Short mmCIF file of N, CA and C in Angstrom, two decimals:
data_model
loop_
_atom_site.label_atom_id
_atom_site.label_comp_id
_atom_site.label_asym_id
_atom_site.label_seq_id
_atom_site.Cartn_x
_atom_site.Cartn_y
_atom_site.Cartn_z
N ARG A 60 -42.25 -15.79 40.31
CA ARG A 60 -41.96 -14.91 40.04
C ARG A 60 -40.30 -14.93 40.90
N GLY A 61 -39.46 -13.78 41.00
CA GLY A 61 -38.71 -14.14 42.37
C GLY A 61 -38.17 -12.43 42.31
N GLY A 62 -37.72 -12.14 43.78
CA GLY A 62 -37.31 -10.44 43.40
C GLY A 62 -38.44 -9.38 43.69
N ASP A 63 -37.66 -8.11 43.91
CA ASP A 63 -38.82 -7.29 43.96
C ASP A 63 -38.98 -6.41 42.74
N ARG A 64 -38.72 -6.56 41.44
CA ARG A 64 -38.53 -6.57 40.21
C ARG A 64 -39.61 -6.88 39.40
N PRO A 65 -40.45 -5.53 38.81
CA PRO A 65 -41.75 -5.81 38.28
C PRO A 65 -41.05 -6.56 36.46
N ALA A 66 -42.01 -6.95 36.02
CA ALA A 66 -41.91 -7.95 35.21
C ALA A 66 -42.02 -7.37 33.82
N VAL A 67 -41.54 -7.78 32.63
CA VAL A 67 -41.38 -6.93 31.50
C VAL A 67 -42.93 -6.24 31.16
N GLY A 68 -42.94 -5.09 31.20
CA GLY A 68 -43.95 -4.18 30.21
C GLY A 68 -44.76 -3.51 31.41
N GLU A 69 -44.74 -4.11 32.61
CA GLU A 69 -45.00 -3.51 33.88
C GLU A 69 -44.63 -1.92 34.23
N PRO A 70 -45.39 -0.98 34.83
CA PRO A 70 -45.02 0.08 34.95
C PRO A 70 -43.86 -0.08 35.90
N ARG A 71 -43.03 0.89 36.64
CA ARG A 71 -41.19 1.16 37.37
C ARG A 71 -41.83 2.23 38.39
N GLU A 72 -41.84 2.15 39.55
CA GLU A 72 -41.72 3.09 40.51
C GLU A 72 -41.15 4.19 40.34
N ALA A 73 -41.73 5.29 40.40
CA ALA A 73 -41.31 6.91 40.10
C ALA A 73 -39.63 6.94 40.55
N GLY A 74 -38.92 7.32 39.98
CA GLY A 74 -37.63 7.42 40.44
C GLY A 74 -36.28 5.87 40.50
N THR A 75 -37.42 5.30 39.94
CA THR A 75 -36.50 4.04 39.21
C THR A 75 -35.45 4.39 38.46
N PRO A 76 -34.55 3.73 38.35
CA PRO A 76 -33.65 4.35 36.61
C PRO A 76 -34.23 2.92 35.72
N ASP A 77 -34.74 3.16 34.18
CA ASP A 77 -35.04 1.51 33.71
C ASP A 77 -33.74 1.06 33.40
N PRO A 78 -33.51 -0.21 34.09
CA PRO A 78 -32.19 -0.85 33.00
C PRO A 78 -31.79 -1.06 31.98
N GLU A 79 -32.82 -1.34 31.02
CA GLU A 79 -32.73 -1.43 29.81
C GLU A 79 -32.05 -0.41 28.95
N VAL A 80 -30.60 -0.90 28.33
CA VAL A 80 -30.19 -0.06 27.68
C VAL A 80 -31.15 -0.11 25.77
N LEU A 81 -31.31 0.95 25.94
CA LEU A 81 -31.55 1.14 24.22
C LEU A 81 -30.93 1.56 23.03
N GLU A 82 -30.90 1.32 22.32
CA GLU A 82 -30.25 1.50 20.99
C GLU A 82 -29.30 2.97 20.87
N LYS A 83 -27.88 2.88 20.71
CA LYS A 83 -27.28 4.21 20.38
C LYS A 83 -28.28 5.13 19.23
N PRO A 84 -28.95 6.13 18.77
CA PRO A 84 -29.44 6.46 18.19
C PRO A 84 -28.16 7.12 17.25
N LYS A 85 -28.43 6.63 15.80
CA LYS A 85 -27.13 7.00 14.79
C LYS A 85 -27.79 8.48 13.91
N ARG A 86 -26.72 8.77 13.92
CA ARG A 86 -26.64 10.14 13.77
C ARG A 86 -26.79 10.66 11.69
N ARG A 87 -28.04 11.08 11.84
CA ARG A 87 -28.52 11.86 10.74
C ARG A 87 -27.86 12.15 9.53
N ARG A 88 -27.32 11.59 8.27
CA ARG A 88 -26.17 12.15 6.67
C ARG A 88 -27.55 12.58 5.95
N PHE A 89 -27.35 13.55 5.79
CA PHE A 89 -27.96 14.59 4.64
C PHE A 89 -26.86 14.82 3.16
N THR A 90 -27.78 13.86 1.89
CA THR A 90 -26.96 14.13 1.31
C THR A 90 -26.98 15.58 0.00
N ALA A 91 -26.01 15.48 -0.43
CA ALA A 91 -25.84 17.17 -0.94
C ALA A 91 -27.62 17.18 -1.95
N GLN A 92 -27.57 16.20 -2.49
CA GLN A 92 -28.98 16.15 -3.41
C GLN A 92 -30.00 17.09 -2.62
N TYR A 93 -30.49 16.15 -1.60
CA TYR A 93 -31.86 16.36 -0.51
C TYR A 93 -31.43 17.14 -0.28
N LYS A 94 -30.09 18.14 0.79
CA LYS A 94 -30.07 19.74 0.99
C LYS A 94 -30.90 20.70 -0.16
N LEU A 95 -30.37 20.32 -1.23
CA LEU A 95 -30.45 20.88 -2.04
C LEU A 95 -31.83 21.23 -2.59
N LYS A 96 -32.56 20.30 -2.27
CA LYS A 96 -33.87 20.01 -2.61
C LYS A 96 -34.45 20.50 -1.37
N ILE A 97 -34.17 20.87 -0.66
CA ILE A 97 -35.05 21.29 0.88
C ILE A 97 -34.78 22.38 1.21
N LEU A 98 -34.28 23.48 0.15
CA LEU A 98 -33.36 24.68 0.62
C LEU A 98 -34.11 25.60 -0.84
N GLU A 99 -34.86 24.51 -2.20
CA GLU A 99 -35.16 24.79 -3.08
C GLU A 99 -36.54 25.30 -2.78
N GLN A 100 -37.16 24.41 -2.01
CA GLN A 100 -38.46 23.42 -0.99
C GLN A 100 -38.62 25.09 -0.26
N ALA A 101 -37.80 25.17 0.54
CA ALA A 101 -37.54 26.45 1.75
C ALA A 101 -37.22 27.62 1.03
N ASP A 102 -36.76 27.95 -0.10
CA ASP A 102 -37.12 29.16 -0.93
C ASP A 102 -37.82 29.79 -1.34
N ARG A 103 -39.02 28.82 -1.60
CA ARG A 103 -40.52 28.50 -1.95
C ARG A 103 -41.54 28.91 -0.87
N CYS A 104 -41.52 28.87 -0.05
CA CYS A 104 -42.01 29.19 1.30
C CYS A 104 -41.76 30.92 1.18
N THR A 105 -43.48 31.46 0.88
CA THR A 105 -43.98 32.93 0.86
C THR A 105 -44.88 32.97 1.90
N GLN A 106 -45.95 31.81 1.97
CA GLN A 106 -46.69 32.19 3.43
C GLN A 106 -46.49 32.38 4.75
N HIS A 107 -47.18 32.31 5.53
CA HIS A 107 -46.89 32.37 7.02
C HIS A 107 -47.01 31.04 7.35
N GLY A 108 -45.72 30.30 8.25
CA GLY A 108 -46.25 28.83 8.85
C GLY A 108 -45.80 28.07 7.69
N GLN A 109 -45.57 28.24 6.49
CA GLN A 109 -45.28 27.31 5.40
C GLN A 109 -43.44 26.57 5.53
N LEU A 110 -43.03 27.16 6.19
CA LEU A 110 -41.82 27.01 6.47
C LEU A 110 -42.02 25.90 7.46
N GLY A 111 -42.24 26.43 8.68
CA GLY A 111 -42.23 25.42 9.46
C GLY A 111 -42.96 24.30 9.64
N ALA A 112 -43.81 24.34 8.56
CA ALA A 112 -44.91 22.96 8.21
C ALA A 112 -43.31 22.51 7.32
N LEU A 113 -42.82 22.89 6.47
CA LEU A 113 -41.94 21.75 5.95
C LEU A 113 -40.92 21.57 6.48
N LEU A 114 -40.16 22.09 7.64
CA LEU A 114 -39.25 21.32 8.80
C LEU A 114 -39.89 19.92 9.20
N ARG A 115 -40.98 20.77 10.10
CA ARG A 115 -41.61 19.49 10.56
C ARG A 115 -42.24 18.40 10.04
N ARG A 116 -42.31 18.47 9.00
CA ARG A 116 -42.39 17.16 8.20
C ARG A 116 -41.30 16.41 7.97
N GLU A 117 -40.05 17.57 7.37
CA GLU A 117 -38.87 16.57 6.95
C GLU A 117 -37.82 15.94 8.61
N GLY A 118 -38.70 16.82 9.67
CA GLY A 118 -37.93 16.19 11.07
C GLY A 118 -36.62 17.75 11.13
N LEU A 119 -36.79 18.64 10.60
CA LEU A 119 -35.18 19.61 10.58
C LEU A 119 -35.63 20.15 11.51
N PHE A 120 -34.51 21.14 11.42
CA PHE A 120 -34.48 21.98 12.57
C PHE A 120 -33.90 23.75 11.62
N SER A 121 -34.14 24.54 12.15
CA SER A 121 -33.81 25.79 11.80
C SER A 121 -32.71 26.18 11.36
N SER A 122 -31.47 25.60 12.30
CA SER A 122 -30.32 25.90 11.80
C SER A 122 -29.95 24.63 10.95
N HIS A 123 -30.12 24.09 10.63
CA HIS A 123 -30.33 23.10 9.22
C HIS A 123 -30.02 24.06 7.81
N LEU A 124 -31.12 24.89 7.63
CA LEU A 124 -31.27 25.66 6.57
C LEU A 124 -29.71 26.60 6.53
N GLY A 125 -29.63 27.52 8.15
CA GLY A 125 -28.57 28.18 7.76
C GLY A 125 -27.82 27.28 7.34
N THR A 126 -27.09 26.97 8.17
CA THR A 126 -25.65 25.87 7.51
C THR A 126 -25.33 25.87 6.36
N TRP A 127 -27.15 24.83 5.95
CA TRP A 127 -26.83 24.25 4.22
C TRP A 127 -26.98 25.95 3.31
N ARG A 128 -27.24 27.06 3.52
CA ARG A 128 -27.06 28.33 3.49
C ARG A 128 -25.73 28.50 2.67
N LYS A 129 -24.99 28.58 4.27
CA LYS A 129 -23.68 28.80 3.58
C LYS A 129 -22.73 28.16 3.22
N GLN A 130 -23.23 26.91 3.43
CA GLN A 130 -22.43 26.31 2.26
C GLN A 130 -22.70 26.48 1.06
N ARG A 131 -24.32 26.62 0.79
CA ARG A 131 -24.57 26.36 -0.54
C ARG A 131 -23.71 27.89 -1.15
N GLU A 132 -23.90 29.34 -0.82
CA GLU A 132 -23.09 30.33 -0.90
C GLU A 132 -21.61 30.47 -1.10
N GLN A 133 -21.15 29.57 -0.25
CA GLN A 133 -19.75 29.43 -0.67
C GLN A 133 -19.36 28.58 -2.29
N GLY A 134 -20.59 28.04 -2.60
CA GLY A 134 -20.30 27.06 -3.95
C GLY A 134 -19.77 26.32 -4.04
N THR A 135 -19.38 25.10 -2.95
CA THR A 135 -19.39 23.95 -3.09
C THR A 135 -19.92 23.19 -2.91
N LEU A 136 -19.99 22.44 -3.63
CA LEU A 136 -20.78 20.81 -3.61
C LEU A 136 -20.17 19.91 -2.52
N ASN A 137 -18.32 19.50 -2.24
CA ASN A 137 -18.70 18.87 -1.16
C ASN A 137 -18.68 19.16 -0.49
N ALA A 138 -18.81 20.67 0.40
CA ALA A 138 -18.73 21.18 1.11
C ALA A 138 -20.52 20.51 2.13
N LEU A 139 -21.84 20.68 1.30
CA LEU A 139 -22.51 20.09 1.33
C LEU A 139 -22.77 18.60 1.72
N THR A 140 -21.71 17.62 1.14
CA THR A 140 -22.38 16.69 1.56
C THR A 140 -21.13 16.12 3.00
N PRO A 141 -21.91 15.27 3.86
CA PRO A 141 -21.20 15.69 5.15
C PRO A 141 -20.20 14.87 5.28
N LYS A 142 -19.70 15.28 6.53
CA LYS A 142 -17.46 14.62 6.28
C LYS A 142 -18.15 14.31 7.27
N ARG A 143 -16.80 13.10 6.75
CA ARG A 143 -16.90 11.96 7.57
C ARG A 143 -15.63 12.50 9.08
N ARG A 144 -15.97 11.22 10.43
CA ARG A 144 -15.53 11.89 11.53
C ARG A 144 -14.32 11.24 11.75
N GLY A 145 -13.49 11.46 12.71
CA GLY A 145 -13.15 10.09 13.09
C GLY A 145 -11.18 11.14 12.66
N ARG A 146 -10.57 10.08 12.54
CA ARG A 146 -9.23 10.18 12.50
C ARG A 146 -8.91 10.07 10.97
N LYS A 147 -7.98 11.15 10.46
CA LYS A 147 -8.41 10.72 8.90
C LYS A 147 -7.12 9.98 8.50
N SER A 148 -7.42 8.89 7.34
CA SER A 148 -5.92 7.52 7.22
C SER A 148 -5.41 8.25 6.34
N ILE A 149 -4.15 7.71 6.62
CA ILE A 149 -2.82 7.70 6.56
C ILE A 149 -2.31 7.14 5.28
N GLU A 150 -2.37 7.34 3.99
CA GLU A 150 -1.87 6.40 2.62
C GLU A 150 -0.18 6.32 3.14
N LYS A 151 -0.22 4.98 2.80
CA LYS A 151 1.27 4.73 3.01
C LYS A 151 1.66 4.56 1.57
N ASN A 152 3.21 5.00 2.13
CA ASN A 152 3.71 5.26 1.16
C ASN A 152 4.17 3.99 0.07
N PRO A 153 4.20 4.09 -1.08
CA PRO A 153 4.64 2.88 -1.73
C PRO A 153 6.17 2.30 -1.51
N LEU A 154 6.75 3.28 -1.18
CA LEU A 154 8.19 2.71 -1.14
C LEU A 154 8.53 2.84 0.10
N ALA A 155 8.02 3.11 1.06
CA ALA A 155 8.08 2.79 2.85
C ALA A 155 9.08 1.36 2.58
N ASP A 156 7.95 0.10 2.39
CA ASP A 156 8.77 -0.86 2.61
C ASP A 156 10.60 -0.98 1.83
N GLN A 157 10.37 -0.29 0.83
CA GLN A 157 11.90 -0.79 0.04
C GLN A 157 12.62 0.89 0.63
N LEU A 158 12.39 1.62 1.27
CA LEU A 158 13.21 2.28 1.97
C LEU A 158 13.39 1.30 3.93
N GLN A 159 12.58 1.45 3.99
CA GLN A 159 13.19 0.79 5.18
C GLN A 159 13.93 -0.64 5.13
N HIS A 160 13.96 -1.12 3.73
CA HIS A 160 15.26 -2.87 3.75
C HIS A 160 16.72 -1.90 3.09
N VAL A 161 16.56 -0.76 2.38
CA VAL A 161 17.74 0.05 2.11
C VAL A 161 17.95 0.30 3.99
N LYS A 162 17.22 0.86 4.50
CA LYS A 162 18.38 1.58 5.50
C LYS A 162 19.14 0.19 6.39
N LYS A 163 18.28 -0.76 6.34
CA LYS A 163 18.91 -2.04 7.31
C LYS A 163 20.08 -2.15 6.95
N GLU A 164 20.02 -2.42 5.64
CA GLU A 164 21.05 -2.72 4.38
C GLU A 164 22.40 -2.13 4.87
N ASN A 165 22.40 -0.42 5.00
CA ASN A 165 22.79 0.46 5.07
C ASN A 165 23.13 -0.01 6.18
N GLU A 166 23.03 0.02 7.43
CA GLU A 166 23.29 0.25 8.43
C GLU A 166 24.27 -1.07 8.96
N LYS A 167 23.69 -2.04 8.08
CA LYS A 167 24.82 -3.58 8.10
C LYS A 167 26.16 -2.95 7.48
N LEU A 168 26.08 -2.12 6.63
CA LEU A 168 27.17 -2.54 5.43
C LEU A 168 27.93 -0.71 6.82
N LYS A 169 27.28 0.26 7.06
CA LYS A 169 27.97 0.45 8.09
C LYS A 169 29.17 -0.28 9.00
N ALA A 170 28.06 -1.04 9.63
CA ALA A 170 28.98 -1.89 10.53
C ALA A 170 29.90 -2.52 10.17
N ARG A 171 30.30 -3.64 8.77
CA ARG A 171 31.08 -4.04 8.57
C ARG A 171 31.84 -3.20 7.99
N LEU A 172 32.07 -1.85 7.60
CA LEU A 172 32.80 -1.33 7.48
C LEU A 172 34.09 -0.63 8.42
N VAL A 173 32.87 -0.20 9.72
CA VAL A 173 33.75 0.10 10.79
C VAL A 173 34.75 -0.93 11.43
N LYS A 174 34.69 -2.27 11.32
CA LYS A 174 35.09 -3.48 11.73
C LYS A 174 36.54 -3.80 10.64
N ALA A 175 36.17 -3.31 9.41
CA ALA A 175 36.93 -3.80 8.09
C ALA A 175 38.01 -2.59 8.64
N GLU A 176 37.81 -1.04 8.95
CA GLU A 176 38.64 -0.33 9.30
C GLU A 176 39.26 -0.45 10.67
N THR A 177 38.84 -1.09 11.20
CA THR A 177 39.25 -1.68 12.35
C THR A 177 40.84 -2.36 11.97
N ILE A 178 40.43 -3.16 11.51
CA ILE A 178 41.27 -5.18 11.27
C ILE A 178 42.29 -4.10 10.45
N ILE A 179 42.03 -3.16 9.33
CA ILE A 179 42.86 -2.44 8.64
C ILE A 179 44.13 -1.36 9.63
N GLU A 180 43.85 -0.92 10.40
CA GLU A 180 44.13 0.20 12.01
C GLU A 180 45.10 -0.87 12.66
N PHE A 181 44.38 -2.42 12.61
CA PHE A 181 45.30 -3.26 13.03
C PHE A 181 46.10 -3.60 12.69
N GLN A 182 46.28 -3.94 11.27
CA GLN A 182 47.58 -4.38 10.73
C GLN A 182 48.45 -3.84 10.20
N LYS A 183 48.27 -2.45 10.24
CA LYS A 183 49.44 -1.56 9.85
C LYS A 183 49.70 -1.37 11.43
N LYS A 184 49.54 -1.43 12.18
CA LYS A 184 50.38 -1.52 14.06
C LYS A 184 51.08 -2.15 14.00
N LEU A 185 50.38 -3.10 13.49
CA LEU A 185 51.53 -4.75 13.82
C LEU A 185 52.52 -4.63 12.50
N SER A 186 52.28 -4.23 11.58
CA SER A 186 53.46 -4.43 10.41
C SER A 186 54.64 -3.33 10.61
N GLU A 187 54.26 -2.28 11.52
CA GLU A 187 55.21 -1.31 11.85
C GLU A 187 55.88 -2.02 12.74
N ILE A 188 55.05 -2.76 14.20
CA ILE A 188 55.98 -3.07 15.74
C ILE A 188 56.62 -3.94 14.80
N LEU A 189 56.24 -5.07 13.66
CA LEU A 189 56.87 -6.30 13.69
C LEU A 189 57.95 -5.98 12.19
N GLY A 190 58.29 -4.54 11.77
CA GLY A 190 59.03 -4.25 11.34
C GLY A 190 58.48 -4.71 9.41
N ILE A 191 58.17 -4.75 9.26
CA ILE A 191 56.92 -5.91 8.11
C ILE A 191 56.80 -4.70 6.97
N ALA A 192 57.12 -4.15 5.38
CA ALA A 192 56.40 -3.10 5.16
C ALA A 192 55.27 -3.29 4.36
N PRO A 193 53.75 -2.72 4.22
CA PRO A 193 53.07 -3.56 3.47
C PRO A 193 52.81 -3.88 2.50
N ARG A 194 52.18 -4.78 1.90
CA ARG A 194 52.18 -5.39 0.98
C ARG A 194 51.97 -3.80 -0.25
N ASP A 195 51.04 -2.90 -0.46
CA ASP A 195 51.42 -1.98 -1.77
C ASP A 195 52.75 -1.40 -1.38
N ARG A 196 53.09 -1.04 -0.42
CA ARG A 196 54.62 -0.28 -0.62
C ARG A 196 55.59 -1.09 -1.28
N GLN A 197 55.66 -2.44 -1.23
CA GLN A 197 56.67 -3.69 -1.31
C GLN A 197 56.19 -3.67 -3.35
N THR A 198 55.38 -3.67 -3.43
CA THR A 198 54.90 -4.10 -5.14
C THR A 198 54.62 -2.65 -6.02
N ASN A 199 54.40 -1.56 -5.20
CA ASN A 199 54.96 -0.08 -5.56
C ASN A 199 56.44 -0.33 -5.77
N GLU A 200 57.38 -0.58 -4.87
CA GLU A 200 59.08 -0.24 -4.88
C GLU A 200 59.20 -1.23 -5.41
N THR A 201 59.51 -2.20 -5.95
CA THR A 201 59.03 -3.04 -7.75
C THR A 201 59.31 -2.64 -8.81
N GLN A 202 57.91 -2.22 -8.71
CA GLN A 202 57.55 -2.13 -9.79
C GLN A 202 58.30 -0.28 -10.36
N GLU A 203 58.96 0.47 -9.59
CA GLU A 203 59.35 1.60 -9.72
C GLU A 203 61.12 1.75 -9.79
#
């Protein structure tokens, strides 16, 4: 045996913390049916000490009963079920992918439109400089 550490199971010196990591306790979850059953039993407790014995037997605190009674008075069975902790999941919109695709296509078409308008403006200025009438005017003048 090496070092000054005690073997497993041997007592440690006072004041030295135990390095063994214990399993994290899990939060107890009570079903709505269990809560209602316990509340019914608690309501039937009439003699001195019966309620305390019920709480000790079930491993509960009196604050549980108070909270559960408030929930029962509200009349919502859903309030008696434990709430899920953490971030709420966001439902994905089924049309979101299609919307993204349409937005990308729209941006591409806008860019093409800007290019086309630039080319048309350039052609108009070039035809003015060279003195060439645009095709639309030539076809319109010959038809009239």
